C-alpha positions as a Python dict, from the first residue, in 0.01 Angstrom:
ca = {
    (1, 'M'): (0, 0, 0),
    (2, 'A'): (207, -144, 273),
    (3, 'A'): (-57, -82, 545),
    (4, 'V'): (-307, -246, 301),
    (5, 'D'): (-98, -558, 258),
    (6, 'R'): (-74, -579, 643),
    (7, 'L'): (-446, -554, 644),
    (8, 'V'): (-495, -827, 380),
    (9, 'Q'): (-237, -1044, 588),
    (10, 'Q'): (-435, -994, 913),
    (11, 'V'): (-793, -1069, 752),
    (12, 'T'): (-637, -1386, 589),
    (13, 'R'): (-533, -1521, 934),
    (14, 'L'): (-903, -1431, 1076),
    (15, 'V'): (-1049, -1624, 784),
    (16, 'E'): (-836, -1929, 830),
    (17, 'R'): (-923, -1930, 1202),
    (18, 'D'): (-1284, -1869, 1153),
    (19, 'T'): (-1319, -2175, 932),
    (20, 'V'): (-1163, -2382, 1185),
    (21, 'D'): (-1029, -2638, 970),
    (22, 'G'): (-948, -2409, 680),
    (23, 'V'): (-607, -2480, 512),
    (24, 'A'): (-339, -2222, 472),
    (25, 'S'): (-384, -1976, 189),
    (26, 'G'): (-210, -2070, -119),
    (27, 'R'): (-170, -1702, -298),
    (28, 'P'): (-253, -1350, -155),
    (29, 'P'): (-562, -1213, -316),
    (30, 'E'): (-543, -963, -600),
    (31, 'L'): (-713, -625, -527),
    (32, 'S'): (-801, -367, -774),
    (33, 'D'): (-709, -1, -751),
    (34, 'G'): (-1046, 105, -656),
    (35, 'H'): (-1058, -180, -375),
    (36, 'V'): (-719, -54, -255),
    (37, 'E'): (-857, 285, -212),
    (38, 'M'): (-1166, 181, -30),
    (39, 'L'): (-933, -17, 215),
    (40, 'Q'): (-672, 235, 259),
    (41, 'P'): (-848, 464, 524),
    (42, 'L'): (-928, 125, 718),
    (43, 'A'): (-566, 3, 689),
    (44, 'D'): (-433, 334, 811),
    (45, 'N'): (-673, 343, 1124),
    (46, 'L'): (-655, -19, 1270),
    (47, 'D'): (-535, 110, 1589),
    (48, 'L'): (-818, 388, 1649),
    (49, 'P'): (-1108, 304, 1435),
    (50, 'G'): (-1306, 583, 1568),
    (51, 'R'): (-1099, 822, 1327),
    (52, 'L'): (-1314, 651, 1037),
    (53, 'A'): (-1642, 816, 1191),
    (54, 'T'): (-1847, 1089, 1012),
    (55, 'T'): (-1657, 1387, 893),
    (56, 'L'): (-1720, 1696, 681),
    (57, 'R'): (-1612, 1655, 292),
    (58, 'V'): (-1575, 1970, 97),
    (59, 'V'): (-1767, 1992, -230),
    (60, 'S'): (-1530, 2137, -500),
    (61, 'N'): (-1354, 2481, -374),
    (62, 'R'): (-1647, 2617, -207),
    (63, 'Q'): (-1687, 2644, 174),
    (64, 'D'): (-1996, 2437, 197),
    (65, 'G'): (-1984, 2045, 196),
    (66, 'R'): (-2180, 1733, 329),
    (67, 'W'): (-2117, 1483, 584),
    (68, 'Y'): (-1938, 1161, 483),
    (69, 'D'): (-1908, 830, 686),
    (70, 'R'): (-1600, 649, 554),
    (71, 'R'): (-1719, 362, 746),
    (72, 'E'): (-1948, 272, 478),
    (73, 'D'): (-1664, 203, 210),
    (74, 'A'): (-1494, 37, 497),
    (75, 'R'): (-1768, -211, 528),
    (76, 'A'): (-1809, -278, 188),
    (77, 'G'): (-1424, -317, 107),
    (78, 'L'): (-1379, -529, 403),
    (79, 'T'): (-1673, -783, 320),
    (80, 'E'): (-1505, -806, -33),
    (81, 'L'): (-1152, -866, 115),
    (82, 'V'): (-1295, -1155, 329),
    (83, 'A'): (-1453, -1303, 25),
    (84, 'L'): (-1125, -1282, -157),
    (85, 'C'): (-945, -1418, 128),
    (86, 'A'): (-1190, -1710, 162),
    (87, 'D'): (-1154, -1781, -208),
    (88, 'S'): (-762, -1783, -173),
    (89, 'L'): (-767, -2087, 54),
    (90, 'E'): (-603, -2394, -105),
    (91, 'P'): (-824, -2718, -153),
    (92, 'D'): (-701, -3070, -48),
    (93, 'P'): (-455, -3193, -309),
    (94, 'A'): (-683, -3485, -326),
    (95, 'L'): (-976, -3305, -454),
    (96, 'P'): (-1081, -3455, -796),
    (97, 'P'): (-1058, -3261, -1103),
    (98, 'P'): (-1358, -3071, -1221),
    (99, 'V'): (-1583, -3206, -1479),
    (100, 'D'): (-1673, -2832, -1563),
    (101, 'A'): (-1384, -2594, -1446),
    (102, 'G'): (-1633, -2283, -1514),
    (103, 'A'): (-1922, -2453, -1295),
    (104, 'R'): (-1667, -2521, -1009),
    (105, 'D'): (-1540, -2166, -1020),
    (106, 'R'): (-1880, -2026, -1011),
    (107, 'L'): (-1993, -2208, -716),
    (108, 'A'): (-1683, -2129, -526),
    (109, 'G'): (-1705, -1766, -589),
    (110, 'A'): (-2086, -1761, -486),
    (111, 'V'): (-2013, -1956, -175),
    (112, 'T'): (-1746, -1732, -47),
    (113, 'R'): (-1926, -1394, -109),
    (114, 'A'): (-2210, -1552, 78),
    (115, 'Y'): (-1969, -1668, 357),
    (116, 'A'): (-1837, -1306, 357),
    (117, 'A'): (-2172, -1147, 389),
    (118, 'N'): (-2228, -1362, 707),
    (119, 'A'): (-1868, -1353, 847),
    (120, 'T'): (-1743, -1009, 802),
    (121, 'P'): (-1982, -850, 1090),
    (122, 'R'): (-1868, -1108, 1326),
    (123, 'L'): (-1490, -1075, 1251),
    (124, 'V'): (-1486, -687, 1286),
    (125, 'A'): (-1386, -711, 1669),
    (126, 'D'): (-1108, -934, 1604),
    (127, 'L'): (-965, -677, 1344),
    (128, 'F'): (-906, -408, 1576),
    (129, 'T'): (-696, -374, 1900),
    (130, 'D'): (-956, -417, 2182),
    (131, 'G'): (-1205, -412, 1905),
    (132, 'R'): (-1600, -410, 1928),
    (133, 'P'): (-1859, -546, 1693),
    (134, 'D'): (-1955, -186, 1632),
    (135, 'D'): (-1618, -35, 1551),
    (136, 'L'): (-1748, 10, 1166),
    (137, 'G'): (-2087, 81, 1253),
    (138, 'R'): (-2404, -121, 1154),
    (139, 'F'): (-2370, -392, 882),
    (140, 'A'): (-2699, -354, 689),
    (141, 'P'): (-2855, -683, 627),
    (142, 'P'): (-2706, -804, 281),
    (143, 'Q'): (-2929, -787, -39),
    (144, 'L'): (-2814, -1090, -185),
    (145, 'E'): (-2867, -1158, -547),
    (146, 'G'): (-2806, -1393, -804),
    (147, 'D'): (-2531, -1660, -745),
    (148, 'V'): (-2464, -1544, -382),
    (149, 'A'): (-2849, -1569, -289),
    (150, 'A'): (-2846, -1929, -442),
    (151, 'A'): (-2522, -2008, -248),
    (152, 'R'): (-2704, -1883, 79),
    (153, 'A'): (-3020, -2109, 5),
    (154, 'M'): (-2779, -2415, -49),
    (155, 'A'): (-2630, -2359, 296),
    (156, 'I'): (-2978, -2319, 458),
    (157, 'A'): (-3113, -2633, 265),
    (158, 'I'): (-2802, -2834, 392),
    (159, 'G'): (-2842, -2695, 755),
    (160, 'A'): (-3201, -2787, 759),
    (161, 'R'): (-3112, -3161, 666),
    (162, 'T'): (-2835, -3181, 897),
    (163, 'A'): (-2927, -2982, 1196),
    (164, 'T'): (-2632, -2730, 1155),
    (165, 'R'): (-2659, -2355, 1164),
    (166, 'E'): (-2639, -2161, 821),
    (167, 'E'): (-2307, -1986, 928),
    (168, 'D'): (-2138, -2333, 1033),
    (169, 'V'): (-2246, -2481, 689),
    (170, 'L'): (-2079, -2188, 516),
    (171, 'R'): (-1779, -2200, 724),
    (172, 'K'): (-1729, -2574, 625),
    (173, 'L'): (-1792, -2524, 259),
    (174, 'V'): (-1529, -2235, 261),
    (175, 'A'): (-1281, -2464, 467),
    (176, 'E'): (-1251, -2701, 197),
    (177, 'G'): (-1061, -2432, -9),
    (178, 'H'): (-1123, -2301, -368),
    (179, 'G'): (-1326, -2564, -535),
    (180, 'G'): (-1408, -2803, -272),
    (181, 'A'): (-1752, -2658, -169),
    (182, 'A'): (-1945, -2921, -351),
    (183, 'Y'): (-1733, -3205, -195),
    (184, 'A'): (-1804, -3052, 141),
    (185, 'A'): (-2178, -3031, 87),
    (186, 'A'): (-2189, -3383, -54),
    (187, 'G'): (-1986, -3496, 253),
    (188, 'M'): (-2243, -3310, 497),
    (189, 'L'): (-2535, -3461, 311),
    (190, 'L'): (-2414, -3826, 354),
    (191, 'D'): (-2228, -3836, 662),
    (192, 'D'): (-2571, -3916, 875),
    (193, 'R'): (-2693, -4147, 637),
    (194, 'L'): (-2698, -4499, 752),
    (195, 'D'): (-2745, -4627, 392),
    (196, 'Y'): (-2417, -4453, 303),
    (197, 'H'): (-2210, -4604, 598),
    (198, 'R'): (-2346, -4970, 514),
    (199, 'L'): (-2143, -4935, 182),
    (200, 'P'): (-1792, -5090, 186),
    (201, 'A'): (-1538, -4823, 235),
    (202, 'E'): (-1408, -4867, -98),
    (203, 'Q'): (-1753, -4773, -275),
    (204, 'Q'): (-1799, -4456, -60),
    (205, 'P'): (-1572, -4216, -239),
    (206, 'G'): (-1745, -4262, -575),
    (207, 'I'): (-2081, -4206, -446),
    (208, 'R'): (-1951, -3868, -272),
    (209, 'R'): (-1772, -3773, -608),
    (210, 'H'): (-2093, -3839, -810),
    (211, 'L'): (-2288, -3645, -574),
    (212, 'A'): (-2052, -3317, -570),
    (213, 'R'): (-2037, -3313, -957),
    (214, 'S'): (-2437, -3313, -960),
    (215, 'I'): (-2438, -3007, -691),
    (216, 'E'): (-2182, -2827, -918),
    (217, 'A'): (-2357, -2904, -1251),
    (218, 'G'): (-2699, -2849, -1092),
    (219, 'F'): (-2569, -2486, -970),
    (220, 'A'): (-2431, -2405, -1289),
    (221, 'T'): (-2741, -2442, -1479),
    (222, 'R'): (-2893, -2141, -1327),
    (223, 'D'): (-2935, -1797, -1524),
    (224, 'I'): (-2643, -1615, -1461),
    (225, 'R'): (-2757, -1265, -1530),
    (226, 'E'): (-2694, -1013, -1265),
    (227, 'A'): (-3007, -830, -1132),
    (228, 'K'): (-2889, -510, -1295),
    (229, 'Q'): (-2905, -661, -1610),
    (230, 'R'): (-3289, -772, -1566),
    (231, 'E'): (-3584, -607, -1641),
    (232, 'F'): (-3731, -431, -1334),
    (233, 'T'): (-4057, -633, -1378),
    (234, 'E'): (-3851, -963, -1382),
    (235, 'E'): (-3633, -884, -1062),
    (236, 'L'): (-3831, -996, -795),
    (237, 'E'): (-3936, -1323, -978),
    (238, 'N'): (-3550, -1381, -1054),
    (239, 'R'): (-3438, -1331, -713),
    (240, 'R'): (-3729, -1600, -617),
    (241, 'E'): (-3571, -1814, -873),
    (242, 'D'): (-3203, -1757, -738),
    (243, 'V'): (-3315, -1887, -392),
    (244, 'T'): (-3547, -2205, -503),
    (245, 'G'): (-3269, -2260, -763),
    (246, 'G'): (-2997, -2290, -502),
    (247, 'A'): (-3203, -2508, -254),
    (248, 'G'): (-3339, -2696, -546),
    (249, 'T'): (-2976, -2812, -622),
    (250, 'I'): (-2968, -2965, -268),
    (251, 'D'): (-3312, -3142, -303),
    (252, 'D'): (-3185, -3283, -626),
    (253, 'A'): (-2859, -3373, -487),
    (254, 'S'): (-3036, -3537, -188),
    (255, 'K'): (-3316, -3733, -401),
    (256, 'M'): (-3020, -3867, -616),
    (257, 'A'): (-2811, -3980, -336),
    (258, 'T'): (-3138, -4179, -217),
    (259, 'E'): (-3190, -4353, -545),
    (260, 'E'): (-2822, -4406, -592),
    (261, 'L'): (-2742, -4547, -253),
    (262, 'G'): (-3065, -4765, -269),
    (263, 'K'): (-2943, -4920, -608),
    (264, 'L'): (-2613, -4982, -478),
    (265, 'N'): (-2716, -5121, -158),
    (266, 'G'): (-2960, -5341, -321),
    (267, 'F'): (-2690, -5478, -574),
    (268, 'L'): (-2448, -5575, -302),
    (269, 'A'): (-2732, -5741, -86),
    (270, 'D'): (-2804, -5947, -413),
    (271, 'I'): (-2481, -6072, -453),
    (272, 'D'): (-2444, -6118, -72),
    (273, 'Y'): (-2134, -5891, -69),
    (274, 'W'): (-2213, -5711, 252),
    (275, 'Q'): (-2293, -6006, 448),
    (276, 'R'): (-1979, -6193, 351),
    (277, 'S'): (-1758, -5889, 429),
    (278, 'A'): (-1913, -5814, 744),
    (279, 'E'): (-1846, -6167, 887),
    (280, 'P'): (-1515, -6173, 1079),
    (281, 'R'): (-1271, -6432, 1018),
    (282, 'L'): (-1205, -6680, 1291),
    (283, 'E'): (-870, -6544, 1351),
    (284, 'D'): (-1048, -6209, 1421),
    (285, 'V'): (-1299, -6385, 1636),
    (286, 'R'): (-1008, -6528, 1863),
    (287, 'G'): (-871, -6163, 1883),
    (288, 'I'): (-1205, -6043, 2006),
    (289, 'V'): (-1226, -6303, 2254),
    (290, 'A'): (-885, -6263, 2378),
    (291, 'E'): (-924, -5896, 2408),
    (292, 'H'): (-1244, -5910, 2605),
    (293, 'L'): (-1104, -6193, 2819),
    (294, 'V'): (-805, -5971, 2925),
    (295, 'S'): (-1052, -5670, 3001),
    (296, 'R'): (-1268, -5874, 3190),
    (297, 'V'): (-992, -6028, 3409),
    (298, 'E'): (-838, -5679, 3461),
    (299, 'H'): (-1171, -5564, 3596),
    (300, 'H'): (-1199, -5864, 3853),
    (301, 'A'): (-838, -5852, 3944),
    (302, 'G'): (-827, -5487, 4001),
    (303, 'I'): (-466, -5473, 3823),
    (304, 'Q'): (-335, -5456, 3473),
    (305, 'T'): (-162, -5710, 3253),
    (306, 'D'): (167, -5615, 3104),
    (307, 'L'): (32, -5689, 2758),
    (308, 'T'): (69, -5462, 2459),
    (309, 'A'): (-166, -5335, 2236),
    (310, 'A'): (-46, -5634, 1997),
    (311, 'Q'): (-24, -5910, 2231),
    (312, 'V'): (-395, -5846, 2384),
    (313, 'T'): (-544, -5990, 2083),
    (314, 'S'): (-314, -6300, 2081),
    (315, 'P'): (-486, -6592, 2240),
    (316, 'A'): (-163, -6752, 2363),
    (317, 'A'): (-58, -6431, 2539),
    (318, 'A'): (-377, -6360, 2655),
    (319, 'T'): (-441, -6688, 2830),
    (320, 'T'): (-115, -6697, 3019),
    (321, 'A'): (-148, -6325, 3113),
    (322, 'A'): (-502, -6345, 3231),
    (323, 'A'): (-444, -6667, 3452),
    (324, 'Q'): (-117, -6517, 3595),
    (325, 'T'): (-292, -6177, 3680),
    (326, 'M'): (-580, -6336, 3827),
    (327, 'V'): (-364, -6540, 4038),
    (328, 'T'): (-140, -6268, 4143),
    (329, 'A'): (-446, -6078, 4287),
    (330, 'S'): (-572, -6389, 4487),
    (331, 'S'): (-494, -6526, 4840),
    (332, 'I'): (-364, -6863, 4699),
    (333, 'P'): (-54, -6972, 4881),
    (334, 'P'): (261, -6869, 4698),
    (335, 'A'): (379, -7234, 4675),
    (336, 'S'): (64, -7327, 4497),
    (337, 'R'): (40, -7024, 4242),
    (338, 'P'): (242, -7164, 3963),
    (339, 'A'): (11, -7485, 3954),
    (340, 'A'): (-304, -7264, 3986),
    (341, 'A'): (-200, -7030, 3691),
    (342, 'A'): (-105, -7330, 3462),
    (343, 'A'): (-445, -7512, 3553),
    (344, 'T'): (-625, -7195, 3478),
    (345, 'A'): (-438, -7114, 3153),
    (346, 'T'): (-511, -7472, 3030),
    (347, 'M'): (-870, -7424, 3108),
    (348, 'L'): (-869, -7090, 2884),
    (349, 'T'): (-678, -7293, 2619),
    (350, 'E'): (-957, -7540, 2595),
    (351, 'G'): (-1210, -7258, 2583),
    (352, 'F'): (-1035, -7118, 2248),
    (353, 'D'): (-1019, -7456, 2130),
    (354, 'E'): (-1414, -7464, 2127),
    (355, 'L'): (-1446, -7164, 1923),
    (356, 'P'): (-1447, -7319, 1559),
    (357, 'A'): (-1753, -7512, 1658),
    (358, 'L'): (-1917, -7203, 1859),
    (359, 'V'): (-1878, -6978, 1554),
    (360, 'T'): (-2022, -7241, 1313),
    (361, 'N'): (-2314, -7247, 1545),
    (362, 'W'): (-2340, -6876, 1581),
    (363, 'Q'): (-2349, -6825, 1206),
    (364, 'A'): (-2614, -7097, 1161),
    (365, 'D'): (-2838, -6905, 1422),
    (366, 'G'): (-2786, -6577, 1227),
    (367, 'A'): (-2627, -6426, 1539),
    (368, 'N'): (-2394, -6114, 1540),
    (369, 'V'): (-2076, -6313, 1554),
    (370, 'S'): (-1857, -6023, 1680),
    (371, 'R'): (-2098, -5947, 1964),
    (372, 'Q'): (-2095, -6328, 2048),
    (373, 'A'): (-1747, -6319, 2053),
    (374, 'E'): (-1747, -6027, 2295),
    (375, 'L'): (-1986, -6205, 2546),
    (376, 'Y'): (-1756, -6535, 2525),
    (377, 'G'): (-1448, -6345, 2615),
    (378, 'A'): (-1617, -6182, 2909),
    (379, 'T'): (-1749, -6544, 2999),
    (380, 'L'): (-1411, -6669, 2992),
    (381, 'G'): (-1285, -6385, 3219),
    (382, 'D'): (-1579, -6477, 3464),
    (383, 'R'): (-1467, -6842, 3437),
    (384, 'T'): (-1115, -6747, 3550),
    (385, 'L'): (-1240, -6575, 3843),
    (386, 'T'): (-1429, -6875, 3942),
    (387, 'A'): (-1174, -7127, 3897),
    (388, 'V'): (-909, -6901, 4106),
    (389, 'R'): (-1144, -6853, 4392),
    (390, 'T'): (-1182, -7243, 4382),
    (391, 'F'): (-779, -7272, 4435),
    (392, 'E'): (-815, -7030, 4700),
    (393, 'Q'): (-1031, -7267, 4893),
    (394, 'Q'): (-860, -7599, 4760),
    (395, 'P'): (-515, -7498, 4654),
    (396, 'P'): (-368, -7747, 4418),
    (397, 'N'): (-69, -7955, 4513),
    (398, 'P'): (257, -7815, 4364),
    (399, 'N'): (430, -8144, 4310),
    (400, 'G'): (111, -8287, 4192),
    (401, 'A'): (72, -8030, 3938),
    (402, 'A'): (418, -8021, 3813),
    (403, 'L'): (380, -8406, 3754),
    (404, 'N'): (48, -8346, 3581),
    (405, 'R'): (186, -8098, 3323),
    (406, 'E'): (477, -8334, 3261),
    (407, 'Q'): (308, -8650, 3228),
    (408, 'A'): (-68, -8599, 3201),
    (409, 'G'): (-76, -8272, 2996),
    (410, 'P'): (-388, -8040, 2978),
    (411, 'A'): (-623, -8348, 3016),
    (412, 'A'): (-548, -8377, 3383),
    (413, 'F'): (-644, -8031, 3434),
    (414, 'A'): (-952, -8035, 3200),
    (415, 'A'): (-1080, -8305, 3451),
    (416, 'D'): (-985, -8124, 3758),
    (417, 'P'): (-1336, -8085, 3957),
    (418, 'A'): (-1222, -7764, 4117),
    (419, 'I'): (-1254, -7598, 3762),
    (420, 'P'): (-1605, -7570, 3599),
    (421, 'P'): (-1593, -7786, 3284),
    (422, 'L'): (-1573, -7497, 2992),
    (423, 'R'): (-1748, -7733, 2733),
    (424, 'R'): (-2081, -7659, 2909),
    (425, 'I'): (-2035, -7269, 2849),
    (426, 'H'): (-2256, -7158, 2531),
    (427, 'S'): (-2348, -6834, 2414),
    (428, 'G'): (-2686, -6842, 2605),
    (429, 'E'): (-2510, -6849, 2928),
    (430, 'A'): (-2314, -6548, 2879),
    (431, 'R'): (-2416, -6245, 3077),
    (432, 'R'): (-2331, -5898, 2934),
    (433, 'P'): (-2017, -5768, 3064),
    (434, 'D'): (-1987, -5460, 3262),
    (435, 'E'): (-1838, -5137, 3178),
    (436, 'G'): (-1525, -5251, 3318),
    (437, 'A'): (-1503, -5557, 3114),
    (438, 'T'): (-1530, -5350, 2763),
    (439, 'R'): (-1354, -5024, 2826),
    (440, 'P'): (-1121, -4916, 2556),
    (441, 'R'): (-763, -4998, 2612),
    (442, 'T'): (-552, -4664, 2607),
    (443, 'G'): (-184, -4599, 2669),
    (444, 'G'): (-86, -4511, 3037),
    (445, 'S'): (185, -4275, 3163),
    (446, 'D'): (385, -4565, 3248),
    (447, 'G'): (385, -4704, 2894),
    (448, 'L'): (149, -4987, 2962),
    (449, 'T'): (-162, -5075, 2725),
    (450, 'R'): (-455, -5018, 2955),
}
C-alpha cells in the first residue's frame, strides 16, 4: 500500500504541473480496494515498467495457462487515478456557491474524466525514470459515453469559439479545481468578447456568474443513464444525444451571453453611464499630459529624469524635471542654464494652464480626450526642445532672467520672442509621438523610474 501511496503523490504532482495554473490538491483521492489492486503492479515497477509486459498466467492448478498483459489494468487504473487527482484540486475560495450542488458535482466528475482520457497517455513518459510514451503499451482511443462524452463535446465547442485546442480547454477547466469548470468555461467564452469588456468592471462578475450557472444547469438537464442501462437499440442515438447535448450547452450559453450583454450594454448606453465613466477627469488629463511630456523630453535629451512613478504624473514636478533635463543635455553656457530652465518651465506651466479650455473643446468635438492629452503632452515635449535649441543660439542673460523672475514673474517669459507662444498650440497641430515618446516606464536596476 505504501508503494501505491507514493504513486498517488507522484500522479498528483504530474496533474498539478500539467494543468499549468492548477492549485494544490486539498485532499488525497480515496481509492477502492479494487482500484488499489489494479495499481499495485504499476506502483511496484515504476523503476522498470518492462516487468509489466505480457506474462503467462496459470489457470487453476493445471499446467496450461493463458497470456496476460498486466499493462492493460495499469492503463485503466492510471487513467482513473488521473481523474481522481484532477478532481481533488481545490477550487478558488472566491468561487460562488452552487445553485445546485448536484449539478456542479456532476459536471466536475465528467470534466475530470474527459481530461484523464486525454491527458493520461502523455503523462506516462513522466511517470517513470527515463520513461517513454509507450512504457505502458498503446492506449486505445477512449470510447467516451454519457457525461464524459458530453464534457468532451463541451471542450471542443469552447475550443472552436476561442481558437484553443481541446486538450488545452480541458486543462483550463480542470485547473480551476473541483466545481470551477463552469466558471472557467464562462471566462473563456467571455474573454474575447468586446461587448463584455465594454462593461464597467463591477458589472462583469455578475455576467460571468450568470453564464456559469447556466452551463451547470444545462449540463445537468441531460439524461444521466449510463450506456449499460440503455436498450441496445437506443445506444447509438443516446451517444449522439450526449455529444450534441454537451455542445448544445455551450451553444445555449453563448447565445445567452450575446443576449444579456446586448441588453446590459444597451441599458448603460441609454443612461449615458459608459460615456460618463469613460471620460477622464481634468486631474487625470493633467497626469497623462505630464507623463507624455516627460517621456518625450527623455527621448529628445537621450537621458532620464530622476522622477519617481508617482512624480511623473505631477504637472509641477514634470515641468521642472523636463526643463532641467533638456537644458542639461544642451550646449547652453553654464551661467545661462538656470535662466533657460526657469523660462522653459514657465512656458510649460502656461501650457498646463490652458488644459481646462482645451479639454472642453475636445469634448465638444467628440474627440478621445485621453488620446488628445497624449498628443498634447508630446507637443509640449517638442516645444521644450525648440525652446532649448533657441536658447543655445541666444543664451538668456543670467542677471536679466533673475530680475524677471523676481519682478516681472511668468509674464516676462511668456513674451520672450525666443520661445514660441504656446497659446497657438492646438490638438490639430500635434504630430503623433514616436515610440520613444510613449514607451512604458519601467524600473531600472539603479532604482530610477524609466
